Amino acid sequence: MKKIALFLMLVPCFYLCQMKTGTFSDLEVQQKENPKPVVIHLYTDWCAVCKIESFRMNKDKELVSMINDHFYFINFESEKTKEKIHFQNQEFEYLQNGNSGIHELALALSKNKNQPVYPLWIFLDKHQNLVYYQEGQMTPEKMKQKLLEISAL
């Protein structure tokens, strides 16, 4: 019984240090009500670097707090997200290719139009203009630095 009580007391702690993620459809409404810069993280479920990176980012309480308080964060699974997405006055759909596929939005956001490099980080200002683009792993320290630069704009 003591173990169950301890577990129930600790569970909320795990959720306190998580980045609040949104969707592209939420973003459109939120930007009208309260414009903020946007961080978009493109990843896939097979990308080991993406998983390690996500763990490290969520472990950094200062970073999580910065993102949750001052940015909109979208975690976008490029190869599993199948719904139609409206973003920046355009419609994007999932492109099926046999048993797999990729979302058109991932291709549109990537500089490599044939196959995005994962993880892919895209930072937009509050007017949805691109201010930073990075393919590959990002450390929590570099992320904090970029967030500070963007919030100073």
Tab-separated table of C-alpha atoms in Angstrom:
chain	number	residue	atom	x	y	z
A	1	MET	CA	0.000	0.000	0.000
A	2	LYS	CA	2.869	2.384	0.806
A	3	LYS	CA	4.359	1.775	-2.642
A	4	ILE	CA	1.075	2.667	-4.332
A	5	ALA	CA	0.741	5.860	-2.293
A	6	LEU	CA	4.325	6.856	-3.114
A	7	PHE	CA	3.744	6.142	-6.801
A	8	LEU	CA	0.558	8.257	-6.852
A	9	MET	CA	2.415	11.128	-5.192
A	10	LEU	CA	5.252	10.992	-7.737
A	11	VAL	CA	3.148	10.667	-10.890
A	12	PRO	CA	2.301	14.399	-11.064
A	13	CYS	CA	6.031	15.199	-10.920
A	14	PHE	CA	6.585	13.349	-14.174
A	15	TYR	CA	4.008	15.500	-15.922
A	16	LEU	CA	5.302	18.802	-14.582
A	17	CYS	CA	8.406	18.612	-16.751
A	18	GLN	CA	6.844	18.034	-20.145
A	19	MET	CA	6.681	20.385	-23.087
A	20	LYS	CA	3.113	21.304	-23.909
A	21	THR	CA	2.578	20.210	-27.478
A	22	GLY	CA	-0.053	21.512	-29.820
A	23	THR	CA	-1.287	20.812	-33.304
A	24	PHE	CA	-1.269	22.871	-36.462
A	25	SER	CA	-5.047	23.349	-36.230
A	26	ASP	CA	-4.673	24.613	-32.629
A	27	LEU	CA	-1.901	26.944	-33.754
A	28	GLU	CA	-4.084	28.918	-36.123
A	29	VAL	CA	-6.600	29.715	-33.384
A	30	GLN	CA	-3.950	30.364	-30.718
A	31	GLN	CA	-1.959	32.746	-32.928
A	32	LYS	CA	-5.059	34.906	-33.436
A	33	GLU	CA	-5.744	35.075	-29.696
A	34	ASN	CA	-2.170	35.321	-28.396
A	35	PRO	CA	0.628	35.530	-30.993
A	36	LYS	CA	3.852	33.793	-29.925
A	37	PRO	CA	6.877	32.349	-31.716
A	38	VAL	CA	6.535	28.715	-32.801
A	39	VAL	CA	8.894	25.760	-32.495
A	40	ILE	CA	8.169	22.868	-34.860
A	41	HIS	CA	9.944	19.554	-34.298
A	42	LEU	CA	9.726	17.038	-37.154
A	43	TYR	CA	10.607	13.484	-36.209
A	44	THR	CA	9.823	9.841	-36.948
A	45	ASP	CA	9.251	6.943	-34.606
A	46	TRP	CA	12.230	5.012	-36.064
A	47	CYS	CA	14.713	7.866	-35.435
A	48	ALA	CA	16.880	6.940	-32.410
A	49	VAL	CA	18.464	10.420	-32.304
A	50	CYS	CA	14.964	11.938	-32.122
A	51	LYS	CA	14.088	9.818	-29.078
A	52	ILE	CA	17.314	10.623	-27.243
A	53	GLU	CA	16.948	14.308	-28.063
A	54	SER	CA	13.338	14.412	-26.863
A	55	PHE	CA	14.311	12.762	-23.577
A	56	ARG	CA	17.119	15.284	-22.999
A	57	MET	CA	14.919	18.257	-23.867
A	58	ASN	CA	12.123	17.189	-21.514
A	59	LYS	CA	14.637	16.542	-18.742
A	60	ASP	CA	15.807	20.192	-18.796
A	61	LYS	CA	13.302	22.015	-16.571
A	62	GLU	CA	14.502	25.481	-17.590
A	63	LEU	CA	14.044	24.664	-21.275
A	64	VAL	CA	10.612	23.136	-20.729
A	65	SER	CA	9.552	26.218	-18.805
A	66	MET	CA	10.842	28.574	-21.534
A	67	ILE	CA	8.939	26.734	-24.253
A	68	ASN	CA	5.738	26.304	-22.277
A	69	ASP	CA	5.646	29.957	-21.193
A	70	HIS	CA	6.761	31.808	-24.316
A	71	PHE	CA	6.331	29.581	-27.385
A	72	TYR	CA	3.933	27.266	-29.140
A	73	PHE	CA	5.485	23.837	-29.604
A	74	ILE	CA	4.413	21.352	-32.264
A	75	ASN	CA	5.822	17.830	-32.249
A	76	PHE	CA	5.101	16.520	-35.758
A	77	GLU	CA	5.523	12.829	-36.620
A	78	SER	CA	6.162	13.161	-40.347
A	79	GLU	CA	5.480	9.595	-41.415
A	80	LYS	CA	2.504	8.670	-39.220
A	81	THR	CA	0.398	11.839	-39.201
A	82	LYS	CA	-2.294	11.173	-41.805
A	83	GLU	CA	-4.865	13.905	-41.349
A	84	LYS	CA	-5.139	16.882	-43.670
A	85	ILE	CA	-3.388	19.931	-42.210
A	86	HIS	CA	-4.083	23.583	-42.910
A	87	PHE	CA	-0.968	25.700	-42.344
A	88	GLN	CA	-0.067	29.168	-43.617
A	89	ASN	CA	-3.108	29.312	-45.921
A	90	GLN	CA	-2.332	25.979	-47.602
A	91	GLU	CA	-3.693	22.437	-47.325
A	92	PHE	CA	-1.290	19.532	-46.881
A	93	GLU	CA	-2.094	15.817	-47.072
A	94	TYR	CA	-0.454	12.509	-46.306
A	95	LEU	CA	1.281	10.932	-49.303
A	96	GLN	CA	0.855	7.154	-49.188
A	97	ASN	CA	3.687	5.076	-50.645
A	98	GLY	CA	2.920	1.381	-50.235
A	99	ASN	CA	3.012	0.489	-46.540
A	100	SER	CA	4.558	3.810	-45.569
A	101	GLY	CA	4.397	7.420	-46.619
A	102	ILE	CA	5.155	10.972	-45.612
A	103	HIS	CA	3.122	14.075	-44.959
A	104	GLU	CA	3.300	16.819	-47.590
A	105	LEU	CA	3.836	19.357	-44.822
A	106	ALA	CA	7.079	17.638	-43.782
A	107	LEU	CA	8.334	17.956	-47.354
A	108	ALA	CA	7.184	21.583	-47.579
A	109	LEU	CA	8.970	22.514	-44.339
A	110	SER	CA	12.176	20.680	-45.261
A	111	LYS	CA	14.887	22.137	-47.460
A	112	ASN	CA	15.508	18.616	-48.760
A	113	LYS	CA	12.289	18.110	-50.748
A	114	ASN	CA	12.909	14.400	-51.458
A	115	GLN	CA	13.434	13.201	-47.894
A	116	PRO	CA	13.656	15.364	-44.758
A	117	VAL	CA	16.570	14.887	-42.377
A	118	TYR	CA	15.425	13.952	-38.872
A	119	PRO	CA	15.214	15.459	-36.404
A	120	LEU	CA	14.309	18.743	-38.056
A	121	TRP	CA	13.801	21.930	-36.045
A	122	ILE	CA	11.977	24.962	-37.416
A	123	PHE	CA	11.598	28.198	-35.465
A	124	LEU	CA	9.033	30.768	-36.575
A	125	ASP	CA	8.471	34.236	-35.166
A	126	LYS	CA	5.005	35.255	-33.972
A	127	HIS	CA	4.107	36.230	-37.559
A	128	GLN	CA	5.059	32.706	-38.745
A	129	ASN	CA	8.192	33.841	-40.584
A	130	LEU	CA	11.140	31.450	-40.553
A	131	VAL	CA	13.880	32.640	-38.185
A	132	TYR	CA	15.904	29.455	-37.693
A	133	TYR	CA	16.180	26.047	-39.350
A	134	GLN	CA	18.259	23.083	-38.208
A	135	GLU	CA	18.541	19.548	-39.505
A	136	GLY	CA	19.899	17.008	-37.044
A	137	GLN	CA	20.288	16.879	-33.311
A	138	MET	CA	19.935	19.948	-31.131
A	139	THR	CA	21.200	20.091	-27.572
A	140	PRO	CA	19.138	21.667	-24.785
A	141	GLU	CA	21.841	24.352	-24.411
A	142	LYS	CA	21.659	25.330	-28.076
A	143	MET	CA	17.855	25.261	-27.953
A	144	LYS	CA	17.831	27.676	-24.995
A	145	GLN	CA	20.243	29.984	-26.803
A	146	LYS	CA	18.045	30.039	-29.926
A	147	LEU	CA	14.882	30.575	-27.905
A	148	LEU	CA	16.469	33.560	-26.142
A	149	GLU	CA	17.535	35.029	-29.498
A	150	ILE	CA	14.070	34.564	-30.975
A	151	SER	CA	12.231	35.959	-27.958
A	152	ALA	CA	14.428	39.067	-28.203
A	153	LEU	CA	13.177	39.766	-31.745
